[in-house]
CSV table of C-alpha atoms in Angstrom, one decimal:
chain,number,residue,atom,x,y,z
A,1,MET,CA,94.9,-24.6,105.2
A,2,SER,CA,98.6,-25.4,104.8
A,3,GLN,CA,100.7,-26.1,107.9
A,4,ARG,CA,102.7,-23.0,107.3
A,5,ALA,CA,99.5,-20.9,107.2
A,6,ALA,CA,98.3,-22.5,110.5
A,7,ILE,CA,101.7,-21.8,112.1
A,8,GLN,CA,101.5,-18.1,111.0
A,9,LYS,CA,98.0,-17.8,112.5
A,10,VAL,CA,99.4,-18.9,115.8
A,11,TRP,CA,102.4,-16.5,115.4
A,12,ASP,CA,99.9,-13.7,114.8
A,13,GLY,CA,98.1,-14.3,118.1
A,14,MET,CA,98.0,-11.2,120.2
A,15,ILE,CA,97.0,-10.2,123.7
A,16,PRO,CA,95.7,-6.6,124.3
A,17,ILE,CA,97.2,-5.2,127.5
A,18,GLU,CA,96.5,-2.2,129.7
A,19,LEU,CA,99.4,-0.8,131.5
A,20,GLN,CA,99.3,1.4,134.6
A,21,LEU,CA,102.4,2.8,136.3
A,22,ALA,CA,102.7,1.6,140.0
A,23,ALA,CA,101.6,4.4,142.3
A,24,ALA,CA,104.8,4.3,144.4
A,25,ASP,CA,106.9,4.7,141.2
A,26,ALA,CA,104.8,7.5,140.0
A,27,ILE,CA,105.3,9.4,143.2
A,28,GLU,CA,109.0,8.9,143.1
A,29,LEU,CA,109.2,10.0,139.5
A,30,LEU,CA,106.6,12.8,139.4
A,31,ALA,CA,105.9,13.6,143.0
A,32,SER,CA,102.3,12.5,142.4
A,33,ALA,CA,100.4,9.3,142.1
A,34,VAL,CA,98.2,10.9,139.4
A,35,LEU,CA,99.8,10.8,136.0
A,36,PRO,CA,99.3,13.8,133.6
A,37,ASP,CA,96.9,13.5,130.6
A,38,PRO,CA,97.0,11.5,128.4
A,39,PHE,CA,99.5,9.2,130.2
A,40,GLN,CA,97.3,7.6,132.9
A,41,THR,CA,97.0,4.3,130.9
A,42,PHE,CA,99.0,2.8,128.0
A,43,TYR,CA,97.4,0.2,125.7
A,44,MET,CA,99.2,-2.1,123.3
A,45,LEU,CA,99.0,-5.5,121.6
A,46,ILE,CA,101.7,-8.0,122.5
A,47,PRO,CA,102.4,-11.2,120.6
A,48,ARG,CA,101.5,-14.4,122.6
A,49,ILE,CA,104.7,-16.1,121.5
A,50,ASN,CA,107.0,-13.3,122.5
A,51,TYR,CA,108.7,-12.1,125.6
A,52,LEU,CA,108.3,-9.0,127.8
A,53,PRO,CA,111.9,-7.6,127.4
A,54,PHE,CA,111.1,-7.2,123.7
A,55,ILE,CA,108.3,-4.8,124.4
A,56,THR,CA,109.9,-2.7,127.1
A,57,GLY,CA,111.7,-0.5,124.6
A,58,ARG,CA,108.4,0.5,123.0
A,59,VAL,CA,106.8,1.1,126.3
A,60,LYS,CA,109.6,3.4,127.4
A,61,GLU,CA,109.8,5.2,124.1
A,62,GLN,CA,106.1,5.7,123.5
A,63,TRP,CA,104.8,6.1,127.1
A,64,LEU,CA,107.4,6.7,129.8
A,65,ASP,CA,109.8,9.0,128.1
A,66,PRO,CA,107.1,11.4,126.7
A,67,MET,CA,105.4,11.4,130.1
A,68,LEU,CA,108.6,12.4,131.9
A,69,ALA,CA,109.4,15.1,129.2
A,70,LEU,CA,105.9,16.6,129.5
A,71,SER,CA,106.2,16.7,133.3
A,72,GLY,CA,109.5,18.5,133.1
A,73,VAL,CA,111.5,15.7,134.7
A,74,ARG,CA,115.1,15.8,133.5
A,75,ALA,CA,117.8,13.1,133.4
A,76,VAL,CA,120.1,15.4,135.4
A,77,ASP,CA,117.6,15.2,138.3
A,78,GLY,CA,118.5,11.5,138.5
A,79,MET,CA,115.0,10.4,137.5
A,80,THR,CA,116.0,8.3,134.5
A,81,ILE,CA,114.4,5.0,133.6
A,82,ASN,CA,116.6,2.1,132.4
A,83,GLU,CA,114.9,-0.7,130.4
A,84,SER,CA,116.6,-3.3,132.6
A,85,ASP,CA,114.8,-1.8,135.6
A,86,ILE,CA,111.3,-2.3,134.1
A,87,TRP,CA,109.2,-5.2,135.4
A,88,PHE,CA,105.6,-6.2,135.1
A,89,GLU,CA,103.1,-7.3,137.7
A,90,TYR,CA,99.7,-8.9,137.6
A,91,ASN,CA,97.5,-8.9,140.7
A,92,GLY,CA,100.5,-8.5,142.9
A,93,GLN,CA,102.6,-11.2,141.2
A,94,PRO,CA,105.8,-10.2,139.3
A,95,LEU,CA,105.7,-11.7,135.8
A,96,ARG,CA,108.6,-14.0,134.8
A,97,TRP,CA,110.0,-12.2,131.8
A,98,HIS,CA,111.7,-15.3,130.4
A,99,TYR,CA,108.3,-17.0,129.9
A,100,PRO,CA,106.4,-16.3,126.7
A,101,ALA,CA,103.6,-13.7,127.3
A,102,GLY,CA,100.9,-16.2,126.2
A,103,LEU,CA,102.1,-18.8,128.6
A,104,LEU,CA,102.0,-16.2,131.5
A,105,TYR,CA,98.4,-15.3,130.5
A,106,ASP,CA,97.2,-18.9,130.4
A,107,MET,CA,98.8,-19.6,133.8
A,108,LEU,CA,97.5,-16.6,135.6
A,109,VAL,CA,94.2,-15.5,134.1
A,110,SER,CA,92.0,-18.0,135.9
A,111,ASN,CA,89.0,-17.8,133.6
A,112,VAL,CA,90.7,-18.5,130.3
A,113,ALA,CA,89.8,-22.2,130.4
A,114,HIS,CA,86.1,-21.2,131.0
A,115,GLY,CA,86.1,-19.1,127.8
A,116,GLU,CA,86.0,-15.8,129.8
A,117,PRO,CA,89.4,-14.2,129.2
A,118,GLU,CA,90.4,-10.9,130.8
A,119,LEU,CA,90.7,-8.5,127.9
A,120,PRO,CA,92.5,-6.2,128.0
A,121,TRP,CA,95.0,-7.8,130.3
A,122,SER,CA,95.5,-5.3,133.1
A,123,LEU,CA,99.1,-5.1,134.2
A,124,THR,CA,101.0,-2.8,136.5
A,125,LEU,CA,104.4,-1.5,135.3
A,126,HIS,CA,107.2,-0.9,137.7
A,127,VAL,CA,110.5,1.0,137.1
A,128,ARG,CA,111.9,0.8,140.6
A,129,LYS,CA,112.6,-1.8,143.3
A,130,PHE,CA,113.2,-4.8,141.0
A,131,PRO,CA,112.2,-8.0,142.9
A,132,VAL,CA,115.5,-9.8,142.6
A,133,ARG,CA,114.3,-12.7,144.8
A,134,LYS,CA,111.4,-13.5,142.5
A,135,LEU,CA,112.7,-12.6,139.0
A,136,ILE,CA,116.0,-13.1,137.2
A,137,PRO,CA,117.6,-9.6,137.5
A,138,GLN,CA,118.6,-7.2,134.8
A,139,PRO,CA,116.2,-8.2,132.0
A,140,SER,CA,117.3,-6.8,128.6
A,141,THR,CA,116.9,-7.6,124.9
A,142,GLN,CA,120.4,-9.0,124.8
A,143,GLN,CA,119.9,-11.3,127.8
A,144,MET,CA,116.6,-12.4,126.4
A,145,ARG,CA,118.2,-13.2,123.1
A,146,ASP,CA,120.9,-15.2,124.8
A,147,MET,CA,118.4,-17.1,126.9
A,148,PHE,CA,116.3,-17.8,123.8
A,149,MET,CA,119.2,-19.4,122.0
A,150,ALA,CA,119.8,-21.6,125.0
A,151,MET,CA,116.2,-22.7,124.9
A,152,ILE,CA,116.3,-23.4,121.1
A,153,LYS,CA,119.4,-25.6,121.7
A,154,GLU,CA,117.7,-27.5,124.5
A,155,ALA,CA,114.7,-28.2,122.2
A,156,ASP,CA,116.9,-29.3,119.4
A,157,PHE,CA,118.7,-31.7,121.7
A,158,ILE,CA,115.4,-33.2,122.9
A,159,ARG,CA,114.1,-33.6,119.3
A,160,ASN,CA,117.3,-34.9,117.7
A,161,GLY,CA,119.7,-36.1,120.4
A,162,SER,CA,122.1,-33.3,119.6
A,163,THR,CA,122.2,-29.5,119.1
A,164,LYS,CA,123.8,-30.0,115.6
A,165,ARG,CA,121.0,-28.3,113.7
A,166,VAL,CA,121.2,-25.1,115.8
A,167,MET,CA,125.0,-25.1,116.1
A,168,ASP,CA,125.3,-25.6,112.3
A,169,LEU,CA,123.4,-22.3,111.7
A,170,ALA,CA,125.6,-19.5,110.3
A,171,LYS,CA,126.0,-16.5,112.5
A,172,SER,CA,123.8,-14.5,110.1
A,173,ASP,CA,121.1,-17.1,110.3
A,174,GLN,CA,121.1,-17.0,114.1
A,175,MET,CA,120.9,-13.2,114.0
A,176,GLN,CA,118.0,-13.4,111.6
A,177,LEU,CA,116.2,-15.9,113.8
A,178,LEU,CA,116.6,-13.5,116.8
A,179,ASP,CA,115.8,-10.4,114.9
A,180,GLY,CA,112.7,-12.0,113.5
A,181,LEU,CA,111.6,-12.9,117.1
A,182,GLU,CA,112.4,-9.5,118.5
A,183,ALA,CA,110.7,-7.6,115.7
A,184,HIS,CA,107.9,-10.2,115.5
A,185,SER,CA,108.6,-10.8,111.8
A,186,PHE,CA,107.2,-14.2,110.8
A,187,GLU,CA,109.1,-14.3,107.5
A,188,LYS,CA,112.5,-13.7,109.1
A,189,TYR,CA,111.8,-16.1,112.0
A,190,TYR,CA,110.2,-18.9,110.0
A,191,ALA,CA,112.9,-19.0,107.3
A,192,ILE,CA,115.4,-20.2,110.0
A,193,HIS,CA,112.9,-22.1,112.1
A,194,SER,CA,112.1,-24.4,109.1
A,195,ILE,CA,115.8,-25.3,109.0
A,196,ILE,CA,115.8,-26.3,112.7
A,197,VAL,CA,112.5,-28.0,112.6
A,198,PRO,CA,111.7,-29.1,109.0
A,199,LEU,CA,108.1,-30.0,108.1
A,200,HIS,CA,107.3,-33.7,108.0
A,201,ASP,CA,104.3,-35.9,107.1
A,202,ALA,CA,102.3,-36.4,110.3
A,203,LYS,CA,101.0,-39.7,108.9
A,204,ALA,CA,104.5,-41.1,109.0
A,205,VAL,CA,104.3,-41.3,112.8
A,206,VAL,CA,102.4,-44.6,112.7
A,207,VAL,CA,105.3,-46.6,111.2
A,208,SER,CA,107.9,-49.0,112.4
A,209,SER,CA,110.8,-47.7,114.5
A,210,GLY,CA,113.2,-48.3,111.6
A,211,SER,CA,111.1,-46.1,109.3
A,212,LYS,CA,111.1,-43.3,111.9
A,213,ALA,CA,114.8,-42.7,111.5
A,214,ARG,CA,114.5,-42.5,107.7
A,215,SER,CA,111.4,-40.3,107.7
A,216,GLY,CA,113.2,-37.5,109.6
A,217,LEU,CA,110.8,-37.5,112.5
A,218,PRO,CA,112.0,-36.3,115.9
A,219,LYS,CA,113.1,-38.7,118.5
A,220,ALA,CA,111.0,-37.0,121.2
A,221,ILE,CA,108.9,-33.9,121.7
A,222,PRO,CA,110.1,-30.9,123.7
A,223,LEU,CA,107.2,-30.4,126.1
A,224,LYS,CA,106.5,-28.8,129.5
A,225,PHE,CA,103.4,-29.2,131.6
A,226,TYR,CA,102.5,-26.4,134.1
A,227,MET,CA,100.1,-27.4,136.8
A,228,LEU,CA,99.1,-25.6,140.0
A,229,SER,CA,100.1,-27.6,143.1
A,230,GLY,CA,97.1,-28.7,145.2
A,231,GLN,CA,94.8,-27.9,142.3
A,232,GLU,CA,92.0,-30.0,143.7
A,233,ASP,CA,91.7,-27.4,146.5
A,234,VAL,CA,91.7,-24.3,144.2
A,235,LYS,CA,88.4,-22.6,143.6
A,236,ASP,CA,87.6,-20.7,140.4
A,237,SER,CA,87.7,-17.4,142.1
A,238,THR,CA,91.2,-18.0,143.6
A,239,GLN,CA,94.0,-16.1,141.9
A,240,PRO,CA,96.6,-18.6,140.7
A,241,ASP,CA,100.0,-18.1,142.4
A,242,ILE,CA,102.8,-18.5,139.8
A,243,SER,CA,105.2,-19.7,142.4
A,244,LEU,CA,103.0,-22.7,143.1
A,245,PHE,CA,103.0,-24.0,139.6
A,246,HIS,CA,104.8,-27.4,139.2
A,247,VAL,CA,106.6,-27.6,135.9
A,248,SER,CA,107.1,-31.1,134.5
A,249,GLN,CA,109.6,-31.5,131.6
A,250,LEU,CA,110.1,-34.9,130.1
A,251,PRO,CA,111.1,-35.9,126.5
A,252,VAL,CA,107.9,-37.4,125.2
A,253,PRO,CA,108.1,-40.1,122.5
A,254,LEU,CA,105.9,-39.8,119.4
A,255,THR,CA,104.2,-43.1,119.9
A,256,LYS,CA,103.1,-45.6,122.5
A,257,GLU,CA,103.8,-49.3,122.4
A,258,GLY,CA,102.3,-50.7,119.3
A,259,SER,CA,103.0,-47.5,117.3
A,260,GLU,CA,99.8,-45.8,118.4
A,261,PRO,CA,100.2,-42.0,118.3
A,262,MET,CA,100.9,-40.5,121.7
A,263,THR,CA,98.1,-38.2,122.9
A,264,VAL,CA,98.1,-35.2,125.2
A,265,ALA,CA,96.5,-37.4,127.9
A,266,ASP,CA,99.2,-40.0,127.4
A,267,ALA,CA,102.0,-37.4,127.6
A,268,PHE,CA,100.4,-36.0,130.8
A,269,ARG,CA,100.2,-39.5,132.4
A,270,LEU,CA,103.8,-40.2,131.4
A,271,SER,CA,105.1,-36.8,132.8
A,272,TYR,CA,103.4,-37.3,136.1
A,273,GLU,CA,103.8,-41.1,136.3
A,274,ILE,CA,100.1,-41.7,136.5
A,275,THR,CA,99.2,-45.3,136.2
A,276,ASP,CA,95.9,-45.8,138.2
A,277,THR,CA,92.3,-44.9,137.3
A,278,SER,CA,92.2,-42.0,139.7
A,279,GLY,CA,94.5,-40.2,137.4
A,280,ASN,CA,91.9,-40.6,134.6
A,281,ALA,CA,89.3,-39.0,136.8
A,282,PHE,CA,91.7,-36.1,137.5
A,283,ILE,CA,92.2,-35.6,133.8
A,284,THR,CA,88.5,-35.5,133.2
A,285,ASN,CA,88.2,-32.6,135.7
A,286,CYS,CA,90.9,-30.6,134.0
A,287,ALA,CA,91.5,-28.6,130.9
A,288,CYS,CA,94.7,-28.4,129.0
A,289,LEU,CA,95.6,-25.0,127.5
A,290,CYS,CA,98.0,-24.3,124.7
A,291,GLN,CA,98.2,-20.9,123.0
A,292,GLY,CA,95.0,-19.9,124.8
A,293,ILE,CA,93.1,-22.8,123.2
A,294,THR,CA,91.5,-25.6,125.2
A,295,ILE,CA,93.1,-28.8,123.7
A,296,PRO,CA,91.2,-32.1,123.7
A,297,TRP,CA,93.1,-34.6,125.7
A,298,GLU,CA,92.9,-37.1,122.8
A,299,THR,CA,94.8,-34.8,120.5
A,300,PRO,CA,97.9,-36.5,119.0
A,301,ILE,CA,101.0,-34.8,120.5
A,302,THR,CA,102.7,-34.7,117.1
A,303,TRP,CA,99.9,-32.6,115.6
A,304,LEU,CA,100.2,-30.3,118.5
A,305,THR,CA,103.9,-29.8,118.2
A,306,ASP,CA,103.6,-29.2,114.5
A,307,ASN,CA,101.0,-26.5,114.8
A,308,LEU,CA,100.9,-24.9,118.3
A,309,PHE,CA,104.6,-24.7,119.3
A,310,TYR,CA,106.0,-21.6,120.9
A,311,ALA,CA,108.9,-19.7,119.3
A,312,ASP,CA,111.4,-21.6,121.5
A,313,CYS,CA,110.2,-24.9,119.7
A,314,PHE,CA,108.7,-26.2,123.0
A,315,LEU,CA,105.1,-27.1,123.7
A,316,HIS,CA,104.0,-25.2,126.8
A,317,LEU,CA,100.8,-26.9,128.2
A,318,VAL,CA,98.9,-25.4,131.2
A,319,VAL,CA,96.7,-27.8,133.1
A,320,VAL,CA,93.8,-26.2,135.0
A,321,ASN,CA,91.0,-27.5,137.1
A,322,VAL,CA,87.6,-26.7,135.6
A,323,LYS,CA,85.3,-28.7,137.9
């Protein structure tokens, strides 16, 4: 399988979700907590690599608006729904809309690392009382597009020491990248992504530092680890609290001293400044998730960033206790 084909398989990864309208919102909109047939539940597939603001329009158009129309609720009654008011909740936790959907799933569905994912993913949808203290307010497709461009620039700076590759994109190319992401069009997105992050020969990593510059390899890997604080005290049945996740972001070099490829375990030790043997024991008791896949700790980080990156060009790695 070519690298492009492997990247497209990751791009095509989906999560089936089950949406139910929050009872309090249903009462406010319809004067009843019981929704009319056939609107009690809404099912859809969402891309792992994409963001919640890019699906709210479809949810509103295909579920909420027809439900209100069937119920006779009119805009003049003041019962309108704005996309920027929509937010999602899982087991009482508001979902951070600027995180990729797949990352949220890997962080919060506690049995993913055990091979027992929750499918469909059951979420509660809210259209009132936006939790401004827990979420960035006013999510919209335009705000998400703006935030995504900022993330792409950050990743470019980590990889190359500047944002030149992104900044040199024509305005039409930037729009194509964003349109491809929002519409989940691989061809549109990848045509521009391949300019920002050109393919390289992974075997070229094990070379001298002078050769690295000539080979076009990145200076460092854009990578974030997400680990639940106090993880040693967390039981399998405990629902992870997203506010307790510690996020470690550190530019990770491609190789260790002696030009050996940097592994996931090496990157984890570097990110959390682990130098003693107790850290090795901790790693043994944990699993590392990326794109819903349990990644062997000995995996070279360059292979991972070439094949399992998210749309923002970062590697998002979730570390969970499995013992």
